[in-house]
Amino acid sequence: MKRVVILMGMLLALASCASNRLSDPEKTAIIEKFITTEQLEARNTISAFDLDSWTSLSDQYLILRTSPFRSYLVKLTMHCNDINYSPALLVYSRIPNSLSAGFDSVFTPDNHRFKCNISRIYPLSKAQNKSLISAVNPKGKDKSLQKAQEEAEDNKE
């Protein structure tokens, strides 16, 4: 009887931990409200684009960074579930060193045949970047490009 009570307590504790996480539709709603409240304006193209790190916010939104002070909120045209769990991200750009909405895409090394097209690009200030990440995922961390490449190489071996 004692074991059953302990087991039930553990199951309830695990269930409560799992329910603290936001679903993708909830995250998307928060991000879209943030875009409206902060009056972010979409750009068609980013010139001198060189990916430094990135953070997945949901299956349709991510933040790409070119430096610690330059970050961009990127909306994808469709839901890309594998981006949330991938240690690495690759960018397909038709014009070198630039990123264009409507033409370029992102994808993961594990699923390179399935590219997620970029729909919108919003420049973010450093404060907006931190605020958005903490609103959607307080424990979210940047995935640096170098670390992601090393992990991808380790997985190949």
Coordinates of N, CA, C and O in Angstrom, one line a residue:
M1 N 0.8 -1.2 0.0 CA 0.0 0.0 0.0 C 0.9 1.3 0.0 O 0.6 2.2 -0.7
K2 N 1.9 1.2 0.8 CA 2.8 2.3 0.9 C 3.5 2.6 -0.5 O 3.6 3.8 -0.9
R3 N 3.8 1.6 -1.2 CA 4.5 1.7 -2.5 C 3.5 2.4 -3.5 O 3.9 3.2 -4.3
V4 N 2.2 2.0 -3.4 CA 1.2 2.6 -4.3 C 1.1 4.1 -4.1 O 1.0 4.9 -5.0
V5 N 1.1 4.5 -2.8 CA 0.9 5.9 -2.5 C 2.2 6.6 -3.0 O 2.0 7.7 -3.6
I6 N 3.3 6.1 -2.8 CA 4.6 6.8 -3.3 C 4.6 6.9 -4.8 O 4.9 7.9 -5.4
L7 N 4.2 5.8 -5.5 CA 4.1 5.8 -6.9 C 3.1 6.8 -7.4 O 3.4 7.6 -8.4
M8 N 2.0 6.9 -6.8 CA 0.9 7.9 -7.2 C 1.5 9.3 -7.0 O 1.2 10.2 -7.8
G9 N 2.2 9.5 -5.9 CA 2.8 10.9 -5.6 C 3.8 11.2 -6.7 O 3.8 12.4 -7.2
M10 N 4.6 10.3 -7.1 CA 5.6 10.5 -8.1 C 4.9 10.8 -9.5 O 5.4 11.7 -10.2
L11 N 3.9 10.1 -9.8 CA 3.2 10.3 -11.1 C 2.6 11.7 -11.1 O 2.6 12.4 -12.1
L12 N 2.0 12.1 -10.0 CA 1.4 13.4 -9.9 C 2.4 14.5 -10.0 O 2.2 15.5 -10.7
A13 N 3.6 14.3 -9.4 CA 4.6 15.3 -9.5 C 5.2 15.4 -10.9 O 5.4 16.5 -11.4
L14 N 5.3 14.3 -11.6 CA 5.7 14.3 -13.0 C 4.7 15.0 -13.9 O 5.0 15.8 -14.8
A15 N 3.4 14.7 -13.6 CA 2.4 15.3 -14.5 C 2.3 16.8 -14.3 O 2.1 17.6 -15.2
S16 N 2.6 17.3 -13.0 CA 2.6 18.7 -12.8 C 3.7 19.4 -13.5 O 3.6 20.5 -13.9
C17 N 4.9 18.7 -13.5 CA 6.1 19.3 -14.2 C 5.8 19.4 -15.7 O 6.2 20.4 -16.3
A18 N 5.2 18.4 -16.3 CA 4.9 18.4 -17.7 C 3.9 19.5 -18.1 O 4.0 20.1 -19.2
S19 N 3.0 19.8 -17.2 CA 2.0 20.8 -17.6 C 2.4 22.2 -17.5 O 1.7 23.1 -18.0
N20 N 3.6 22.5 -16.9 CA 4.1 23.9 -16.8 C 4.7 24.4 -18.2 O 4.9 25.5 -18.3
R21 N 4.9 23.5 -19.1 CA 5.4 23.8 -20.4 C 4.3 24.4 -21.3 O 3.2 23.8 -21.4
L22 N 4.6 25.4 -22.1 CA 3.6 26.0 -23.0 C 3.6 25.1 -24.3 O 4.6 24.6 -24.7
S23 N 2.4 25.0 -24.8 CA 2.2 24.3 -26.1 C 2.6 25.3 -27.2 O 2.7 26.5 -27.0
D24 N 2.9 24.7 -28.4 CA 3.3 25.6 -29.5 C 2.2 26.6 -29.9 O 2.5 27.8 -30.2
P25 N 0.9 26.3 -29.9 CA -0.1 27.3 -30.1 C -0.1 28.5 -29.1 O -0.2 29.6 -29.4
E26 N 0.2 28.1 -27.8 CA 0.3 29.1 -26.8 C 1.5 30.0 -27.0 O 1.5 31.2 -26.9
K27 N 2.7 29.4 -27.4 CA 3.9 30.1 -27.7 C 3.7 31.1 -28.9 O 4.1 32.2 -28.8
T28 N 3.0 30.5 -29.9 CA 2.7 31.4 -31.1 C 1.9 32.6 -30.8 O 2.2 33.7 -31.2
A29 N 0.9 32.4 -29.9 CA 0.0 33.5 -29.5 C 0.8 34.6 -28.8 O 0.7 35.8 -29.0
I30 N 1.8 34.1 -27.9 CA 2.6 35.1 -27.1 C 3.5 35.8 -28.1 O 3.7 37.1 -28.0
I31 N 4.1 35.1 -29.0 CA 5.0 35.8 -30.0 C 4.3 36.8 -30.9 O 4.7 37.9 -31.1
E32 N 3.1 36.4 -31.4 CA 2.3 37.3 -32.2 C 1.9 38.5 -31.5 O 1.8 39.6 -32.0
K33 N 1.5 38.4 -30.2 CA 1.1 39.5 -29.4 C 2.4 40.4 -29.1 O 2.2 41.6 -29.2
F34 N 3.5 39.8 -29.0 CA 4.8 40.5 -28.8 C 5.1 41.4 -30.0 O 5.4 42.6 -29.9
I35 N 4.9 40.8 -31.2 CA 5.1 41.5 -32.5 C 4.2 42.7 -32.5 O 4.6 43.8 -32.9
T36 N 2.9 42.6 -32.2 CA 2.0 43.7 -32.2 C 2.3 44.7 -31.1 O 2.4 45.9 -31.5
T37 N 2.6 44.3 -29.9 CA 2.8 45.3 -28.8 C 4.1 46.1 -29.1 O 4.2 47.3 -28.8
E38 N 5.1 45.4 -29.5 CA 6.4 46.0 -29.7 C 6.5 46.7 -31.1 O 7.5 47.4 -31.4
Q39 N 5.4 46.6 -31.9 CA 5.3 47.2 -33.2 C 6.5 46.9 -34.1 O 7.1 47.8 -34.7
L40 N 6.8 45.6 -34.1 CA 8.0 45.2 -34.9 C 7.6 45.3 -36.4 O 6.5 44.9 -36.8
E41 N 8.5 45.8 -37.2 CA 8.3 45.9 -38.6 C 9.1 44.9 -39.4 O 10.3 44.7 -39.1
A42 N 8.5 44.2 -40.3 CA 9.1 43.1 -41.0 C 10.0 43.7 -42.1 O 9.8 44.7 -42.7
R43 N 11.2 43.0 -42.3 CA 12.1 43.3 -43.4 C 12.1 42.3 -44.4 O 11.9 41.1 -44.1
N44 N 12.3 42.6 -45.6 CA 12.4 41.6 -46.7 C 13.7 40.9 -46.7 O 13.8 39.8 -47.0
T45 N 14.8 41.7 -46.5 CA 16.1 41.2 -46.6 C 17.0 41.7 -45.5 O 16.9 42.8 -45.1
I46 N 18.0 40.8 -45.1 CA 19.1 41.2 -44.2 C 20.3 41.1 -45.0 O 20.6 40.0 -45.5
S47 N 21.1 42.1 -45.2 CA 22.4 42.0 -45.8 C 23.4 41.8 -44.8 O 23.3 42.1 -43.6
A48 N 24.6 41.4 -45.2 CA 25.7 41.0 -44.3 C 25.3 40.0 -43.3 O 25.6 40.1 -42.1
F49 N 24.5 39.0 -43.7 CA 24.0 38.0 -42.7 C 25.0 36.9 -42.6 O 25.5 36.3 -43.6
D50 N 25.4 36.6 -41.3 CA 26.3 35.5 -41.0 C 25.9 34.9 -39.7 O 26.0 35.5 -38.6
L51 N 25.2 33.8 -39.7 CA 24.6 33.2 -38.6 C 25.7 32.9 -37.5 O 26.7 32.2 -37.7
D52 N 25.4 33.4 -36.3 CA 26.3 33.2 -35.1 C 25.6 32.2 -34.2 O 26.3 31.2 -33.7
S53 N 24.4 32.4 -33.8 CA 23.6 31.5 -32.9 C 22.2 31.6 -33.2 O 21.7 32.4 -34.0
W54 N 21.4 30.7 -32.6 CA 19.9 30.7 -32.9 C 19.2 30.1 -31.7 O 19.8 29.4 -30.9
T55 N 17.9 30.4 -31.6 CA 17.1 29.9 -30.5 C 15.7 29.5 -31.1 O 15.1 30.4 -31.8
S56 N 15.3 28.3 -30.9 CA 14.0 27.9 -31.4 C 12.9 28.4 -30.3 O 13.1 28.1 -29.1
L57 N 11.9 29.1 -30.8 CA 10.9 29.6 -29.9 C 9.6 28.7 -29.9 O 9.0 28.4 -29.0
S58 N 9.3 28.2 -31.2 CA 8.2 27.3 -31.4 C 8.5 26.6 -32.7 O 9.5 26.7 -33.3
D59 N 7.5 25.8 -33.1 CA 7.7 25.1 -34.4 C 7.5 26.1 -35.6 O 7.7 25.6 -36.8
Q60 N 7.2 27.3 -35.4 CA 7.1 28.3 -36.5 C 7.9 29.6 -36.3 O 8.0 30.3 -37.3
Y61 N 8.5 29.8 -35.2 CA 9.2 31.0 -34.9 C 10.6 30.6 -34.3 O 10.7 29.7 -33.5
L62 N 11.6 31.3 -34.7 CA 12.9 31.2 -34.2 C 13.7 32.5 -34.2 O 13.3 33.4 -34.9
I63 N 14.7 32.6 -33.4 CA 15.5 33.8 -33.4 C 16.9 33.5 -34.0 O 17.5 32.5 -33.5
L64 N 17.3 34.2 -35.0 CA 18.7 34.0 -35.6 C 19.5 35.2 -35.1 O 19.1 36.4 -35.2
R65 N 20.8 35.0 -34.7 CA 21.7 36.0 -34.3 C 22.9 36.1 -35.2 O 23.4 35.0 -35.5
T66 N 23.3 37.3 -35.6 CA 24.5 37.5 -36.4 C 25.6 38.0 -35.5 O 26.8 37.9 -35.8
S67 N 25.3 38.5 -34.3 CA 26.2 39.0 -33.3 C 25.5 39.1 -32.0 O 24.2 39.0 -32.0
P68 N 26.1 39.3 -30.9 CA 25.4 39.4 -29.6 C 24.4 40.6 -29.6 O 23.5 40.6 -28.8
F69 N 24.6 41.6 -30.5 CA 23.7 42.7 -30.5 C 22.8 42.8 -31.6 O 22.0 43.7 -31.7
R70 N 22.9 41.9 -32.6 CA 22.0 41.8 -33.7 C 21.3 40.5 -33.8 O 21.9 39.5 -34.0
S71 N 20.0 40.6 -33.6 CA 19.1 39.4 -33.7 C 17.9 39.6 -34.5 O 17.4 40.8 -34.6
Y72 N 17.3 38.6 -35.0 CA 16.2 38.7 -35.9 C 15.1 37.6 -35.5 O 15.5 36.4 -35.4
L73 N 13.9 38.0 -35.3 CA 12.8 37.0 -35.1 C 12.4 36.6 -36.5 O 12.1 37.4 -37.4
V74 N 12.4 35.3 -36.8 CA 12.1 34.7 -38.1 C 10.8 33.9 -38.0 O 10.7 33.0 -37.1
K75 N 9.8 34.2 -38.8 CA 8.6 33.4 -38.9 C 8.7 32.5 -40.1 O 9.1 32.9 -41.2
L76 N 8.4 31.2 -40.0 CA 8.5 30.2 -41.1 C 7.1 30.1 -41.7 O 6.1 30.3 -41.0
T77 N 7.0 29.7 -42.9 CA 5.7 29.7 -43.6 C 4.9 28.5 -43.1 O 3.6 28.6 -43.2
M78 N 5.5 27.5 -42.6 CA 4.8 26.3 -42.1 C 5.4 25.9 -40.7 O 6.4 26.3 -40.4
H79 N 4.7 24.9 -40.1 CA 5.2 24.4 -38.9 C 6.4 23.4 -39.2 O 6.2 22.5 -40.0
C80 N 7.5 23.6 -38.5 CA 8.7 22.7 -38.7 C 9.1 22.1 -37.4 O 9.8 22.7 -36.6
N81 N 8.5 21.0 -37.1 CA 8.7 20.3 -35.7 C 10.1 20.0 -35.4 O 10.5 20.0 -34.3
D82 N 10.9 19.6 -36.4 CA 12.2 19.1 -36.1 C 13.2 20.2 -35.6 O 14.2 19.9 -35.0
I83 N 12.8 21.5 -35.9 CA 13.7 22.6 -35.5 C 13.7 22.7 -33.9 O 14.8 23.0 -33.4
N84 N 12.7 22.4 -33.3 CA 12.6 22.5 -31.8 C 13.6 21.6 -31.1 O 14.1 21.9 -30.0
Y85 N 14.0 20.5 -31.7 CA 14.8 19.4 -31.1 C 16.2 19.3 -31.7 O 17.0 18.5 -31.2
S86 N 16.5 20.0 -32.7 CA 17.7 19.8 -33.4 C 18.9 20.6 -32.7 O 18.7 21.7 -32.3
P87 N 20.0 20.0 -32.6 CA 21.2 20.7 -32.1 C 21.8 21.7 -33.1 O 22.6 22.5 -32.7
A88 N 21.5 21.5 -34.3 CA 22.1 22.3 -35.4 C 21.0 22.9 -36.3 O 20.0 22.3 -36.5
L89 N 21.3 24.0 -37.0 CA 20.5 24.6 -37.9 C 21.3 25.1 -39.1 O 22.4 25.7 -38.9
L90 N 20.8 24.8 -40.3 CA 21.5 25.3 -41.5 C 20.6 26.3 -42.2 O 19.3 26.1 -42.2
V91 N 21.2 27.2 -42.9 CA 20.4 28.2 -43.6 C 20.7 28.1 -45.1 O 21.9 28.0 -45.5
Y92 N 19.7 28.0 -45.9 CA 19.8 28.0 -47.4 C 19.5 29.4 -47.8 O 18.4 29.9 -47.7
S93 N 20.5 30.1 -48.4 CA 20.3 31.4 -48.9 C 20.6 31.5 -50.4 O 21.7 31.0 -50.8
R94 N 19.8 32.1 -51.2 CA 20.0 32.2 -52.6 C 21.1 33.2 -53.0 O 21.8 33.0 -54.0
I95 N 21.2 34.2 -52.2 CA 22.3 35.2 -52.4 C 23.2 35.1 -51.2 O 22.8 35.2 -50.0
P96 N 24.5 34.9 -51.4 CA 25.5 34.7 -50.3 C 25.5 35.9 -49.4 O 25.3 37.1 -49.8
N97 N 25.6 35.6 -48.1 CA 25.7 36.7 -47.0 C 24.5 37.5 -46.9 O 24.6 38.7 -46.5
S98 N 23.3 37.0 -47.3 CA 22.1 37.8 -47.1 C 21.0 36.7 -46.8 O 21.1 35.6 -47.0
L99 N 19.9 37.2 -46.2 CA 18.7 36.4 -45.9 C 17.5 37.1 -46.4 O 17.3 38.3 -46.0
S100 N 16.7 36.5 -47.1 CA 15.5 37.1 -47.7 C 14.2 36.3 -47.4 O 14.2 35.1 -47.5
A101 N 13.2 37.0 -46.9 CA 11.9 36.4 -46.7 C 11.3 36.1 -48.0 O 11.4 36.8 -49.0
G102 N 10.7 34.9 -48.1 CA 10.0 34.5 -49.3 C 10.9 33.7 -50.2 O 10.4 33.0 -51.1
F103 N 12.2 33.8 -50.1 CA 13.1 33.1 -51.0 C 14.0 32.1 -50.2 O 14.3 31.0 -50.8
D104 N 14.4 32.4 -49.0 CA 15.4 31.6 -48.3 C 14.7 30.7 -47.3 O 13.5 30.9 -47.0
S105 N 15.5 29.7 -46.8 CA 14.9 28.7 -45.9 C 15.9 28.3 -44.9 O 17.1 28.5 -45.0
V106 N 15.4 27.6 -43.8 CA 16.3 26.9 -42.8 C 15.9 25.4 -42.8 O 14.8 25.1 -43.2
F107 N 16.8 24.6 -42.3 CA 16.6 23.2 -42.2 C 17.6 22.6 -41.2 O 18.6 23.3 -40.8
T108 N 17.3 21.4 -40.8 CA 18.2 20.7 -39.9 C 19.1 19.7 -40.7 O 18.7 19.2 -41.7
P109 N 20.3 19.4 -40.2 CA 21.1 18.4 -40.8 C 20.5 17.0 -41.0 O 20.7 16.3 -41.9
D110 N 19.7 16.7 -40.0 CA 19.0 15.4 -40.0 C 17.9 15.3 -41.0 O 17.6 14.2 -41.5
N111 N 17.4 16.4 -41.4 CA 16.3 16.4 -42.4 C 16.5 17.5 -43.5 O 15.8 18.4 -43.6
H112 N 17.6 17.3 -44.2 CA 18.0 18.3 -45.2 C 17.1 18.4 -46.4 O 17.2 19.4 -47.1
R113 N 16.3 17.4 -46.6 CA 15.4 17.4 -47.8 C 14.2 18.3 -47.5 O 13.6 18.8 -48.5
F114 N 13.9 18.5 -46.3 CA 12.7 19.3 -45.9 C 13.1 20.7 -45.4 O 13.6 20.8 -44.3
K115 N 13.0 21.6 -46.3 CA 13.4 23.0 -46.0 C 12.1 23.8 -45.5 O 11.1 23.7 -46.1
C116 N 12.3 24.6 -44.5 CA 11.3 25.5 -43.9 C 11.5 26.9 -44.5 O 12.5 27.5 -44.1
N117 N 10.6 27.3 -45.3 CA 10.8 28.6 -46.0 C 10.5 29.7 -45.0 O 9.6 29.6 -44.1
I118 N 11.3 30.8 -45.1 CA 11.1 32.0 -44.3 C 10.1 32.9 -44.8 O 10.1 33.3 -46.0
S119 N 9.1 33.2 -43.9 CA 8.0 34.1 -44.3 C 8.2 35.5 -44.0 O 7.9 36.4 -44.7
R120 N 8.7 35.8 -42.7 CA 8.9 37.2 -42.3 C 10.2 37.2 -41.4 O 10.6 36.3 -40.8
I121 N 10.8 38.4 -41.5 CA 12.0 38.7 -40.7 C 11.8 40.0 -39.9 O 11.5 41.0 -40.5
Y122 N 11.9 39.9 -38.6 CA 11.8 41.1 -37.7 C 13.1 41.4 -37.0 O 13.5 40.5 -36.2
P123 N 13.7 42.5 -37.2 CA 14.9 42.9 -36.4 C 14.5 43.1 -34.9 O 13.4 43.6 -34.6
L124 N 15.3 42.6 -34.0 CA 15.1 42.8 -32.6 C 16.2 43.5 -31.9 O 17.4 43.3 -32.2
S125 N 15.9 44.3 -30.9 CA 16.9 44.9 -30.1 C 17.4 43.8 -29.1 O 16.7 42.8 -28.9
K126 N 18.5 44.1 -28.4 CA 19.0 43.1 -27.4 C 17.9 42.9 -26.3 O 17.7 41.8 -25.8
A127 N 17.3 44.0 -25.9 CA 16.3 44.0 -24.8 C 15.0 43.2 -25.3 O 14.5 42.3 -24.6
Q128 N 14.6 43.4 -26.5 CA 13.5 42.7 -27.1 C 13.8 41.2 -27.2 O 12.9 40.3 -26.9
N129 N 15.0 40.9 -27.6 CA 15.5 39.5 -27.7 C 15.3 38.8 -26.4 O 14.7 37.7 -26.3
K130 N 15.9 39.3 -25.3 CA 15.8 38.7 -24.0 C 14.4 38.6 -23.5 O 14.0 37.6 -22.9
S131 N 13.6 39.7 -23.7 CA 12.2 39.7 -23.3 C 11.4 38.6 -23.9 O 10.6 37.9 -23.3
L132 N 11.6 38.5 -25.2 CA 10.8 37.5 -26.0 C 11.2 36.0 -25.6 O 10.3 35.2 -25.3
I133 N 12.5 35.8 -25.4 CA 12.9 34.4 -25.0 C 12.4 34.1 -23.6 O 11.9 33.0 -23.4
S134 N 12.4 35.0 -22.7 CA 12.0 34.7 -21.3 C 10.4 34.6 -21.3 O 9.9 33.9 -20.5
A135 N 9.7 35.3 -22.2 CA 8.3 35.1 -22.2 C 7.8 33.8 -22.7 O 6.9 33.2 -22.3
V136 N 8.6 33.3 -23.7 CA 8.2 32.0 -24.4 C 8.8 30.8 -23.7 O 8.2 29.8 -23.5
N137 N 10.1 31.0 -23.4 CA 10.8 29.8 -22.8 C 11.9 30.3 -21.8 O 13.0 30.6 -22.3
P138 N 11.5 30.4 -20.6 CA 12.5 31.0 -19.6 C 13.8 30.2 -19.5 O 14.8 30.8 -19.2
K139 N 13.8 28.9 -19.8 CA 15.0 28.1 -19.7 C 15.7 28.0 -21.1 O 16.7 27.3 -21.2
G140 N 15.2 28.8 -22.1 CA 15.8 28.7 -23.4 C 17.2 29.2 -23.5 O 17.5 30.2 -22.9
K141 N 18.1 28.6 -24.2 CA 19.4 29.0 -24.4 C 19.8 29.1 -25.9 O 19.2 28.3 -26.7
D142 N 20.7 29.9 -26.2 CA 21.2 30.0 -27.6 C 21.9 28.8 -28.0 O 22.6 28.2 -27.1
K143 N 21.8 28.4 -29.2 CA 22.6 27.3 -29.7 C 23.6 27.9 -30.6 O 23.3 28.4 -31.7
S144 N 24.9 27.9 -30.2 CA 25.9 28.6 -31.0 C 26.1 27.7 -32.2 O 26.0 26.5 -32.2
L145 N 26.5 28.4 -33.3 CA 26.8 27.7 -34.5 C 28.0 26.7 -34.4 O 27.9 25.6 -34.9
Q146 N 29.0 27.1 -33.8 CA 30.2 26.3 -33.6 C 29.9 25.0 -32.8 O 30.2 23.9 -33.2
K147 N 29.2 25.2 -31.7 CA 28.8 24.0 -30.9 C 27.9 23.1 -31.6 O 28.0 21.9 -31.6
A148 N 27.0 23.7 -32.4 CA 26.0 22.8 -33.2 C 26.8 22.1 -34.2 O 26.4 20.9 -34.5
Q149 N 27.8 22.7 -34.9 CA 28.5 22.0 -35.9 C 29.3 20.8 -35.3 O 29.4 19.7 -35.9
E150 N 29.9 21.1 -34.1 CA 30.6 20.0 -33.4 C 29.7 18.8 -33.0 O 30.1 17.7 -33.2
E151 N 28.5 19.1 -32.6 CA 27.6 18.1 -32.2 C 27.1 17.3 -33.4 O 27.0 16.1 -33.4
A152 N 26.9 18.0 -34.5 CA 26.5 17.3 -35.8 C 27.6 16.4 -36.3 O 27.3 15.3 -36.7
E153 N 28.9 16.8 -36.1 CA 30.0 16.0 -36.6 C 30.1 14.8 -35.6 O 30.4 13.7 -36.1
D154 N 29.9 15.0 -34.3 CA 30.0 13.9 -33.4 C 28.9 12.8 -33.7 O 29.2 11.6 -33.6
N155 N 27.7 13.3 -34.1 CA 26.6 12.4 -34.4 C 26.9 11.5 -35.6 O 26.4 10.4 -35.8
K156 N 27.7 12.1 -36.6 CA 28.0 11.4 -37.8 C 28.9 10.2 -37.6 O 28.9 9.2 -38.2
E157 N 29.8 10.4 -36.6 CA 30.8 9.3 -36.3 C 30.2 8.2 -35.5 O 29.7 7.3 -35.6

